[in-house]
Amino acid sequence: MNKIQAIRGMNDILPTETPVWQYLEATVQQLVQSYGYREIRFPVLEQTQLFKRSIGEVTDIVEKEMYSFDDRNGDNLSLRPEGTACCVRAADEHGLLYNQQQRLWYRGPMFRYERPQKGRYRQFHQIGIEAFGMAGPDIDVEIILLTARLWQALGLAPQVRLEINNIGTSADRKRYGDALIAFLRQHEEALDGDSRRRLDSNPLRILDSKVPTTQEILRDAPTLADYVSEETVAHFDAITGMLDAAGVAYEVNPRLVRGLDYYNNMVFEWITGSLGAQGTVCAGGRYDGLVEQLGGRSTPGVGCAMGVERLVLMLQEGGLVPGQSLQALDLFVAVGDGLMGQALVLAEQLRAQLPGLRVQCHCGGGKLSNQMKKAFNSGAPYALVLEADAAGVLAEVKLRQLGEEAGTEVLPLAELGARLQALFPNA
Ligand code: ATP
Ligand code: MG
């Protein structure tokens, strides 16, 4: 019979890899909490309309990347392709937004029907942070500082750079879009097919085109910077001023527009050169109109989302995961003949005494020499060897170091707990 395989672009994350994920997630969790952000969780499925109204009907995500279907009741639902719209939906539905300030974060799988390749999958994971109810540039800067601190904490800072841009208000972008269309119409024949199609639907997305001939034409196109209104320029200048004061390096990229319609004013991306074409590891910006667009009362918002797979790849390729977070066990217990029951009880006592100690009892019996092979392969730094004496009693235990300087201590049972406590002070 054929074996059933995973869906293309949807990855299993195996036990050899989960420690990297756990390390990343724990680091992020500690960091966002240190800024007072609180976690919110929302469903993986939402009404399709939520994404159409927020991300925009004529975006790549909504036009061709969503997993949408009618459920048994005939409601059109979609697997969430991103978290911001869901976060706004959930926060507003539960009254967290009106007249309040909120700092929230979320994590979890997102789904987009894209062409799978390194760093780009159909189920992928994001960690996002969102701040509501603050209109000033200070919160924008806080979010950028938070992400910068995260790269520091993970050792990724030397590999990422920050690009930011002011994309103005939606009215600014409309005026600019008209000017861009007028310019591009003169070169319509030379544009690639996608870009020609976008002339009518979403002209700003053409700026994002990777097609070289289109890029060539765009060089002489009008720039958005000449169309953004003064108030957004003041907001943006305040941001760059604070980033300068904080010593965060950035580059203003006038072509940075983002693929989601809800952004306005400041947008940013953290980009790496070490992942090929999938270079953006974190992207975000301000979305002051989104809450209202989804039916809530006007509430300013700003946030960003990072791609967990891309960060995991960078950590793995850079050898940046601390060794102890890759290690699954502290102590492997090899169990001599007739001691199975006692071994399990002893392991229980150790776990009660040292709740952080990771102890695994060998199960299934067999020769001690074979069990010791398993102990070496387990990655644990220590093995405990339980052997009964001639009278069939377990009086002493051997604590064997499994690393390169392998040594063995013989301990009375009663001293074992204290000895392990000394060896694993954090357990
Ligand atoms: P890209 O330009 O790489 O397609 P995007 O603009 O579509 O990214 P966002 O919607 O802003 O991305 O999502 C934020 C982050 O989530 C991205 O910067 C990236 O790190 C990650 N991401 C987006 N799509 C994928 C995917 N298909 N697979 C893995 N990570 C992804
Ligand atoms: Mg994309």
GROMACS .gro file of N, CA, C and O in nm, residues 89-197:
model
  436
   89ARG      N    1  -0.944   4.129   1.506
   89ARG     CA    2  -1.078   4.072   1.518
   89ARG      C    3  -1.103   4.026   1.661
   89ARG      O    4  -1.204   4.062   1.724
   90ALA      N    5  -1.009   3.950   1.716
   90ALA     CA    6  -1.027   3.895   1.850
   90ALA      C    7  -1.027   4.005   1.957
   90ALA      O    8  -1.112   4.008   2.046
   91ALA      N    9  -0.931   4.096   1.946
   91ALA     CA   10  -0.920   4.200   2.049
   91ALA      C   11  -1.043   4.290   2.048
   91ALA      O   12  -1.096   4.326   2.153
   92ASP      N   13  -1.091   4.325   1.929
   92ASP     CA   14  -1.208   4.412   1.921
   92ASP      C   15  -1.333   4.339   1.969
   92ASP      O   16  -1.415   4.394   2.042
   93GLU      N   17  -1.346   4.213   1.928
   93GLU     CA   18  -1.463   4.135   1.966
   93GLU      C   19  -1.477   4.125   2.119
   93GLU      O   20  -1.586   4.119   2.173
   94HIS      N   21  -1.364   4.125   2.188
   94HIS     CA   22  -1.368   4.111   2.334
   94HIS      C   23  -1.345   4.243   2.407
   94HIS      O   24  -1.310   4.245   2.525
   95GLY      N   25  -1.363   4.352   2.334
   95GLY     CA   26  -1.360   4.484   2.398
   95GLY      C   27  -1.225   4.526   2.450
   95GLY      O   28  -1.215   4.602   2.547
   96LEU      N   29  -1.117   4.480   2.387
   96LEU     CA   30  -0.984   4.516   2.437
   96LEU      C   31  -0.930   4.644   2.373
   96LEU      O   32  -0.824   4.692   2.411
   97LEU      N   33  -1.001   4.696   2.273
   97LEU     CA   34  -0.938   4.804   2.195
   97LEU      C   35  -0.990   4.943   2.227
   97LEU      O   36  -0.912   5.036   2.241
   98TYR      N   37  -1.122   4.958   2.238
   98TYR     CA   38  -1.176   5.094   2.245
   98TYR      C   39  -1.125   5.167   2.368
   98TYR      O   40  -1.137   5.120   2.480
   99ASN      N   41  -1.066   5.284   2.341
   99ASN     CA   42  -1.019   5.370   2.451
   99ASN      C   43  -0.916   5.304   2.541
   99ASN      O   44  -0.907   5.333   2.659
  100GLN      N   45  -0.841   5.211   2.487
  100GLN     CA   46  -0.741   5.144   2.570
  100GLN      C   47  -0.609   5.136   2.496
  100GLN      O   48  -0.604   5.154   2.376
  101GLN      N   49  -0.507   5.107   2.573
  101GLN     CA   50  -0.379   5.074   2.511
  101GLN      C   51  -0.353   4.927   2.536
  101GLN      O   52  -0.377   4.878   2.646
  102GLN      N   53  -0.309   4.858   2.435
  102GLN     CA   54  -0.280   4.716   2.449
  102GLN      C   55  -0.147   4.684   2.383
  102GLN      O   56  -0.119   4.732   2.274
  103ARG      N   57  -0.069   4.602   2.452
  103ARG     CA   58   0.050   4.546   2.389
  103ARG      C   59   0.032   4.395   2.390
  103ARG      O   60   0.028   4.333   2.495
  104LEU      N   61   0.018   4.338   2.270
  104LEU     CA   62  -0.015   4.196   2.257
  104LEU      C   63   0.089   4.125   2.172
  104LEU      O   64   0.156   4.186   2.089
  105TRP      N   65   0.101   3.994   2.194
  105TRP     CA   66   0.181   3.914   2.100
  105TRP      C   67   0.114   3.780   2.078
  105TRP      O   68   0.028   3.738   2.158
  106TYR      N   69   0.148   3.715   1.969
  106TYR     CA   70   0.088   3.585   1.935
  106TYR      C   71   0.193   3.503   1.863
  106TYR      O   72   0.296   3.553   1.820
  107ARG      N   73   0.165   3.376   1.852
  107ARG     CA   74   0.253   3.288   1.775
  107ARG      C   75   0.169   3.176   1.718
  107ARG      O   76   0.063   3.145   1.771
  108GLY      N   77   0.218   3.115   1.612
  108GLY     CA   78   0.144   3.000   1.560
  108GLY      C   79   0.158   2.985   1.411
  108GLY      O   80   0.220   3.066   1.344
  109PRO      N   81   0.098   2.877   1.360
  109PRO     CA   82   0.109   2.847   1.217
  109PRO      C   83   0.021   2.937   1.132
  109PRO      O   84  -0.088   2.977   1.173
  110MET      N   85   0.072   2.971   1.014
  110MET     CA   86  -0.001   3.048   0.912
  110MET      C   87   0.004   2.965   0.784
  110MET      O   88   0.091   2.880   0.769
  111PHE      N   89  -0.090   2.993   0.692
  111PHE     CA   90  -0.103   2.908   0.575
  111PHE      C   91  -0.114   2.992   0.449
  111PHE      O   92  -0.199   3.080   0.440
  112ARG      N   93  -0.024   2.965   0.355
  112ARG     CA   94  -0.030   3.035   0.227
  112ARG      C   95   0.009   2.936   0.117
  112ARG      O   96   0.111   2.869   0.129
  113TYR      N   97  -0.071   2.936   0.011
  113TYR     CA   98  -0.041   2.846  -0.101
  113TYR      C   99   0.064   2.914  -0.188
  113TYR      O  100   0.032   2.987  -0.281
  114GLU      N  101   0.191   2.892  -0.152
  114GLU     CA  102   0.301   2.952  -0.227
  114GLU      C  103   0.386   2.842  -0.287
  114GLU      O  104   0.368   2.725  -0.258
  115ARG      N  105   0.484   2.880  -0.368
  115ARG     CA  106   0.575   2.779  -0.422
  115ARG      C  107   0.678   2.746  -0.315
  115ARG      O  108   0.758   2.832  -0.278
  116PRO      N  109   0.676   2.622  -0.263
  116PRO     CA  110   0.767   2.589  -0.153
  116PRO      C  111   0.913   2.593  -0.197
  116PRO      O  112   0.947   2.551  -0.307
  117GLN      N  113   0.996   2.648  -0.115
  117GLN     CA  114   1.140   2.652  -0.136
  117GLN      C  115   1.202   2.683   0.000
  117GLN      O  116   1.130   2.704   0.097
  118LYS      N  117   1.335   2.686   0.004
  118LYS     CA  118   1.400   2.713   0.132
  118LYS      C  119   1.349   2.845   0.191
  118LYS      O  120   1.352   2.950   0.124
  119GLY      N  121   1.300   2.840   0.314
  119GLY     CA  122   1.252   2.962   0.379
  119GLY      C  123   1.113   3.005   0.336
  119GLY      O  124   1.064   3.110   0.378
  120ARG      N  125   1.047   2.926   0.250
  120ARG     CA  126   0.911   2.961   0.206
  120ARG      C  127   0.828   2.832   0.200
  120ARG      O  128   0.860   2.741   0.126
  121TYR      N  129   0.726   2.826   0.282
  121TYR     CA  130   0.649   2.703   0.297
  121TYR      C  131   0.500   2.735   0.290
  121TYR      O  132   0.461   2.851   0.290
  122ARG      N  133   0.418   2.630   0.288
  122ARG     CA  134   0.273   2.653   0.281
  122ARG      C  135   0.211   2.656   0.421
  122ARG      O  136   0.113   2.725   0.444
  123GLN      N  137   0.267   2.580   0.511
  123GLN     CA  138   0.240   2.606   0.653
  123GLN      C  139   0.370   2.658   0.711
  123GLN      O  140   0.474   2.592   0.702
  124PHE      N  141   0.365   2.778   0.766
  124PHE     CA  142   0.485   2.834   0.829
  124PHE      C  143   0.440   2.900   0.959
  124PHE      O  144   0.321   2.907   0.987
  125HIS      N  145   0.536   2.944   1.036
  125HIS     CA  146   0.502   2.997   1.168
  125HIS      C  147   0.546   3.141   1.182
  125HIS      O  148   0.653   3.178   1.135
  126GLN      N  149   0.462   3.216   1.246
  126GLN     CA  150   0.498   3.355   1.276
  126GLN      C  151   0.488   3.381   1.425
  126GLN      O  152   0.405   3.321   1.494
  127ILE      N  153   0.572   3.471   1.470
  127ILE     CA  154   0.553   3.531   1.602
  127ILE      C  155   0.529   3.679   1.574
  127ILE      O  156   0.606   3.741   1.501
  128GLY      N  157   0.418   3.730   1.625
  128GLY     CA  158   0.383   3.868   1.595
  128GLY      C  159   0.364   3.949   1.721
  128GLY      O  160   0.330   3.895   1.827
  129ILE      N  161   0.390   4.078   1.710
  129ILE     CA  162   0.359   4.167   1.821
  129ILE      C  163   0.276   4.283   1.767
  129ILE      O  164   0.296   4.326   1.654
  130GLU      N  165   0.179   4.326   1.846
  130GLU     CA  166   0.089   4.431   1.802
  130GLU      C  167   0.065   4.526   1.918
  130GLU      O  168   0.049   4.482   2.032
  131ALA      N  169   0.063   4.656   1.888
  131ALA     CA  170   0.034   4.756   1.992
  131ALA      C  171  -0.082   4.843   1.943
  131ALA      O  172  -0.080   4.893   1.831
  132PHE      N  173  -0.183   4.859   2.029
  132PHE     CA  174  -0.303   4.932   1.991
  132PHE      C  175  -0.323   5.054   2.081
  132PHE      O  176  -0.286   5.052   2.199
  133GLY      N  177  -0.384   5.156   2.022
  133GLY     CA  178  -0.425   5.272   2.102
  133GLY      C  179  -0.317   5.376   2.121
  133GLY      O  180  -0.333   5.468   2.201
  134MET      N  181  -0.207   5.365   2.051
  134MET     CA  182  -0.098   5.462   2.062
  134MET      C  183  -0.066   5.515   1.923
  134MET      O  184  -0.025   5.439   1.835
  135ALA      N  185  -0.086   5.646   1.905
  135ALA     CA  186  -0.073   5.703   1.771
  135ALA      C  187   0.066   5.762   1.745
  135ALA      O  188   0.102   5.788   1.631
  136GLY      N  189   0.142   5.782   1.850
  136GLY     CA  190   0.269   5.854   1.835
  136GLY      C  191   0.382   5.767   1.783
  136GLY      O  192   0.370   5.644   1.778
  137PRO      N  193   0.493   5.830   1.747
  137PRO     CA  194   0.606   5.756   1.691
  137PRO      C  195   0.683   5.675   1.796
  137PRO      O  196   0.758   5.584   1.761
  138ASP      N  197   0.660   5.706   1.926
  138ASP     CA  198   0.738   5.636   2.030
  138ASP      C  199   0.711   5.485   2.031
  138ASP      O  200   0.804   5.405   2.043
  139ILE      N  201   0.584   5.446   2.011
  139ILE     CA  202   0.554   5.303   2.014
  139ILE      C  203   0.611   5.232   1.891
  139ILE      O  204   0.656   5.116   1.900
  140ASP      N  205   0.617   5.302   1.778
  140ASP     CA  206   0.680   5.243   1.659
  140ASP      C  207   0.827   5.211   1.690
  140ASP      O  208   0.878   5.105   1.655
  141VAL      N  209   0.890   5.309   1.757
  141VAL     CA  210   1.032   5.290   1.789
  141VAL      C  211   1.048   5.177   1.891
  141VAL      O  212   1.140   5.095   1.881
  142GLU      N  213   0.957   5.171   1.989
  142GLU     CA  214   0.966   5.063   2.088
  142GLU      C  215   0.966   4.926   2.020
  142GLU      O  216   1.044   4.836   2.054
  143ILE      N  217   0.878   4.911   1.922
  143ILE     CA  218   0.869   4.781   1.854
  143ILE      C  219   0.997   4.751   1.776
  143ILE      O  220   1.047   4.638   1.777
  144ILE      N  221   1.051   4.852   1.714
  144ILE     CA  222   1.177   4.829   1.641
  144ILE      C  223   1.290   4.797   1.740
  144ILE      O  224   1.371   4.706   1.716
  145LEU      N  225   1.293   4.867   1.852
  145LEU     CA  226   1.397   4.839   1.954
  145LEU      C  227   1.382   4.697   2.009
  145LEU      O  228   1.481   4.628   2.033
  146LEU      N  229   1.257   4.657   2.028
  146LEU     CA  230   1.232   4.520   2.078
  146LEU      C  231   1.289   4.416   1.981
  146LEU      O  232   1.358   4.322   2.022
  147THR      N  233   1.260   4.437   1.852
  147THR     CA  234   1.311   4.339   1.755
  147THR      C  235   1.464   4.344   1.749
  147THR      O  236   1.530   4.240   1.745
  148ALA      N  237   1.520   4.464   1.756
  148ALA     CA  238   1.666   4.476   1.753
  148ALA      C  239   1.728   4.403   1.873
  148ALA      O  240   1.831   4.336   1.861
  149ARG      N  241   1.663   4.417   1.989
  149ARG     CA  242   1.713   4.348   2.109
  149ARG      C  243   1.704   4.196   2.092
  149ARG      O  244   1.789   4.121   2.140
  150LEU      N  245   1.599   4.152   2.024
  150LEU     CA  246   1.585   4.009   2.000
  150LEU      C  247   1.700   3.955   1.914
  150LEU      O  248   1.757   3.851   1.944
  151TRP      N  249   1.735   4.028   1.809
  151TRP     CA  250   1.848   3.981   1.724
  151TRP      C  251   1.976   3.975   1.807
  151TRP      O  252   2.056   3.884   1.791
  152GLN      N  253   1.992   4.073   1.896
  152GLN     CA  254   2.109   4.071   1.986
  152GLN      C  255   2.108   3.946   2.071
  152GLN      O  256   2.207   3.875   2.081
  153ALA      N  257   1.992   3.920   2.133
  153ALA     CA  258   1.982   3.807   2.225
  153ALA      C  259   2.009   3.675   2.154
  153ALA      O  260   2.062   3.581   2.213
  154LEU      N  261   1.971   3.668   2.026
  154LEU     CA  262   1.986   3.543   1.952
  154LEU      C  263   2.121   3.533   1.881
  154LEU      O  264   2.151   3.431   1.819
  155GLY      N  265   2.199   3.639   1.886
  155GLY     CA  266   2.327   3.639   1.815
  155GLY      C  267   2.312   3.662   1.666
  155GLY      O  268   2.405   3.637   1.589
  156LEU      N  269   2.195   3.710   1.624
  156LEU     CA  270   2.171   3.728   1.480
  156LEU      C  271   2.198   3.872   1.433
  156LEU      O  272   2.193   3.900   1.313
  157ALA      N  273   2.225   3.961   1.528
  157ALA     CA  274   2.235   4.103   1.493
  157ALA      C  275   2.333   4.132   1.378
  157ALA      O  276   2.301   4.212   1.290
  158PRO      N  277   2.450   4.065   1.375
  158PRO     CA  278   2.542   4.098   1.264
  158PRO      C  279   2.489   4.059   1.126
  158PRO      O  280   2.541   4.105   1.025
  159GLN      N  281   2.387   3.974   1.122
  159GLN     CA  282   2.339   3.924   0.993
  159GLN      C  283   2.214   3.993   0.942
  159GLN      O  284   2.162   3.956   0.838
  160VAL      N  285   2.158   4.087   1.018
  160VAL     CA  286   2.034   4.151   0.971
  160VAL      C  287   2.051   4.303   0.963
  160VAL      O  288   2.128   4.362   1.037
  161ARG      N  289   1.976   4.360   0.869
  161ARG     CA  290   1.976   4.506   0.860
  161ARG      C  291   1.832   4.554   0.851
  161ARG      O  292   1.742   4.480   0.812
  162LEU      N  293   1.812   4.679   0.892
  162LEU     CA  294   1.678   4.736   0.902
  162LEU      C  295   1.652   4.830   0.785
  162LEU      O  296   1.733   4.919   0.758
  163GLU      N  297   1.540   4.809   0.717
  163GLU     CA  298   1.496   4.904   0.614
  163GLU      C  299   1.363   4.961   0.658
  163GLU      O  300   1.276   4.887   0.705
  164ILE      N  301   1.346   5.091   0.643
  164ILE     CA  302   1.217   5.151   0.678
  164ILE      C  303   1.174   5.247   0.569
  164ILE      O  304   1.254   5.292   0.487
  165ASN      N  305   1.046   5.279   0.571
  165ASN     CA  306   0.994   5.374   0.472
  165ASN      C  307   0.868   5.438   0.526
  165ASN      O  308   0.803   5.384   0.616
  166ASN      N  309   0.836   5.553   0.471
  166ASN     CA  310   0.709   5.618   0.500
  166ASN      C  311   0.619   5.599   0.378
  166ASN      O  312   0.650   5.649   0.271
  167ILE      N  313   0.511   5.524   0.392
  167ILE     CA  314   0.423   5.503   0.277
  167ILE      C  315   0.300   5.594   0.281
  167ILE      O  316   0.206   5.578   0.203
  168GLY      N  317   0.301   5.692   0.372
  168GLY     CA  318   0.196   5.795   0.372
  168GLY      C  319   0.060   5.743   0.415
  168GLY      O  320   0.047   5.633   0.470
  169THR      N  321  -0.040   5.823   0.388
  169THR     CA  322  -0.178   5.783   0.419
  169THR      C  323  -0.235   5.711   0.297
  169THR      O  324  -0.174   5.713   0.189
  170SER      N  325  -0.355   5.654   0.310
  170SER     CA  326  -0.411   5.586   0.192
  170SER      C  327  -0.445   5.689   0.085
  170SER      O  328  -0.433   5.660  -0.034
  171ALA      N  329  -0.482   5.812   0.126
  171ALA     CA  330  -0.508   5.916   0.025
  171ALA      C  331  -0.380   5.953  -0.049
  171ALA      O  332  -0.379   5.971  -0.171
  172ASP      N  333  -0.268   5.960   0.027
  172ASP     CA  334  -0.138   5.988  -0.037
  172ASP      C  335  -0.106   5.881  -0.142
  172ASP      O  336  -0.061   5.910  -0.253
  173ARG      N  337  -0.131   5.757  -0.101
  173ARG     CA  338  -0.095   5.647  -0.191
  173ARG      C  339  -0.187   5.644  -0.315
  173ARG      O  340  -0.145   5.604  -0.421
  174LYS      N  341  -0.308   5.690  -0.296
  174LYS     CA  342  -0.400   5.697  -0.411
  174LYS      C  343  -0.346   5.800  -0.512
  174LYS      O  344  -0.338   5.773  -0.631
  175ARG      N  345  -0.307   5.918  -0.461
  175ARG     CA  346  -0.254   6.023  -0.552
  175ARG      C  347  -0.127   5.972  -0.619
  175ARG      O  348  -0.107   5.988  -0.739
  176TYR      N  349  -0.042   5.908  -0.538
  176TYR     CA  350   0.083   5.856  -0.595
  176TYR      C  351   0.053   5.745  -0.696
  176TYR      O  352   0.115   5.740  -0.804
  177GLY      N  353  -0.040   5.659  -0.663
  177GLY     CA  354  -0.077   5.549  -0.753
  177GLY      C  355  -0.120   5.602  -0.889
  177GLY      O  356  -0.080   5.548  -0.993
  178ASP      N  357  -0.199   5.712  -0.887
  178ASP     CA  358  -0.242   5.771  -1.014
  178ASP      C  359  -0.123   5.818  -1.096
  178ASP      O  360  -0.116   5.797  -1.218
  179ALA      N  361  -0.028   5.882  -1.027
  179ALA     CA  362   0.092   5.932  -1.097
  179ALA      C  363   0.175   5.816  -1.150
  179ALA      O  364   0.228   5.821  -1.262
  180LEU      N  365   0.184   5.710  -1.068
  180LEU     CA  366   0.262   5.593  -1.109
  180LEU      C  367   0.198   5.527  -1.232
  180LEU      O  368   0.267   5.489  -1.328
  181ILE      N  369   0.065   5.516  -1.228
  181ILE     CA  370  -0.005   5.455  -1.342
  181ILE      C  371   0.021   5.538  -1.469
  181ILE      O  372   0.056   5.483  -1.574
  182ALA      N  373   0.007   5.669  -1.457
  182ALA     CA  374   0.027   5.757  -1.573
  182ALA      C  375   0.167   5.735  -1.631
  182ALA      O  376   0.185   5.725  -1.753
  183PHE      N  377   0.266   5.724  -1.542
  183PHE     CA  378   0.404   5.702  -1.588
  183PHE      C  379   0.418   5.564  -1.653
  183PHE      O  380   0.474   5.551  -1.763
  184LEU      N  381   0.366   5.462  -1.587
  184LEU     CA  382   0.388   5.325  -1.635
  184LEU      C  383   0.310   5.295  -1.764
  184LEU      O  384   0.351   5.212  -1.844
  185ARG      N  385   0.197   5.366  -1.783
  185ARG     CA  386   0.121   5.349  -1.907
  185ARG      C  387   0.209   5.376  -2.029
  185ARG      O  388   0.194   5.313  -2.133
  186GLN      N  389   0.303   5.472  -2.013
  186GLN     CA  390   0.392   5.505  -2.125
  186GLN      C  391   0.488   5.391  -2.157
  186GLN      O  392   0.552   5.392  -2.261
  187HIS      N  393   0.502   5.296  -2.062
  187HIS     CA  394   0.597   5.185  -2.084
  187HIS      C  395   0.525   5.051  -2.078
  187HIS      O  396   0.587   4.949  -2.054
  188GLU      N  397   0.395   5.055  -2.099
  188GLU     CA  398   0.312   4.938  -2.074
  188GLU      C  399   0.361   4.813  -2.147
  188GLU      O  400   0.368   4.705  -2.090
  189GLU      N  401   0.403   4.831  -2.274
  189GLU     CA  402   0.446   4.716  -2.355
  189GLU      C  403   0.565   4.644  -2.291
  189GLU      O  404   0.577   4.522  -2.300
  190ALA      N  405   0.651   4.720  -2.227
  190ALA     CA  406   0.776   4.662  -2.175
  190ALA      C  407   0.758   4.598  -2.037
  190ALA      O  408   0.847   4.530  -1.987
  191LEU      N  409   0.642   4.620  -1.974
  191LEU     CA  410   0.620   4.564  -1.839
  191LEU      C  411   0.595   4.413  -1.847
  191LEU      O  412   0.541   4.364  -1.946
  192ASP      N  413   0.631   4.344  -1.739
  192ASP     CA  414   0.597   4.201  -1.733
  192ASP      C  415   0.446   4.187  -1.712
  192ASP      O  416   0.378   4.282  -1.671
  193GLY      N  417   0.395   4.067  -1.738
  193GLY     CA  418   0.251   4.043  -1.736
  193GLY      C  419   0.185   4.074  -1.603
  193GLY      O  420   0.082   4.141  -1.597
  194ASP      N  421   0.248   4.028  -1.495
  194ASP     CA  422   0.194   4.052  -1.361
  194ASP      C  423   0.180   4.201  -1.335
  194ASP      O  424   0.079   4.248  -1.283
  195SER      N  425   0.286   4.273  -1.369
  195SER     CA  426   0.286   4.417  -1.342
  195SER      C  427   0.181   4.487  -1.426
  195SER      O  428   0.114   4.580  -1.379
  196ARG      N  429   0.164   4.443  -1.553
  196ARG     CA  430   0.063   4.505  -1.638
  196ARG      C  431  -0.077   4.486  -1.578
  196ARG      O  432  -0.158   4.577  -1.574
  197ARG      N  433  -0.098   4.366  -1.525
  197ARG     CA  434  -0.227   4.337  -1.464
  197ARG      C  435  -0.249   4.426  -1.341
  197ARG      O  436  -0.358   4.473  -1.314
   0.00000   0.00000   0.00000
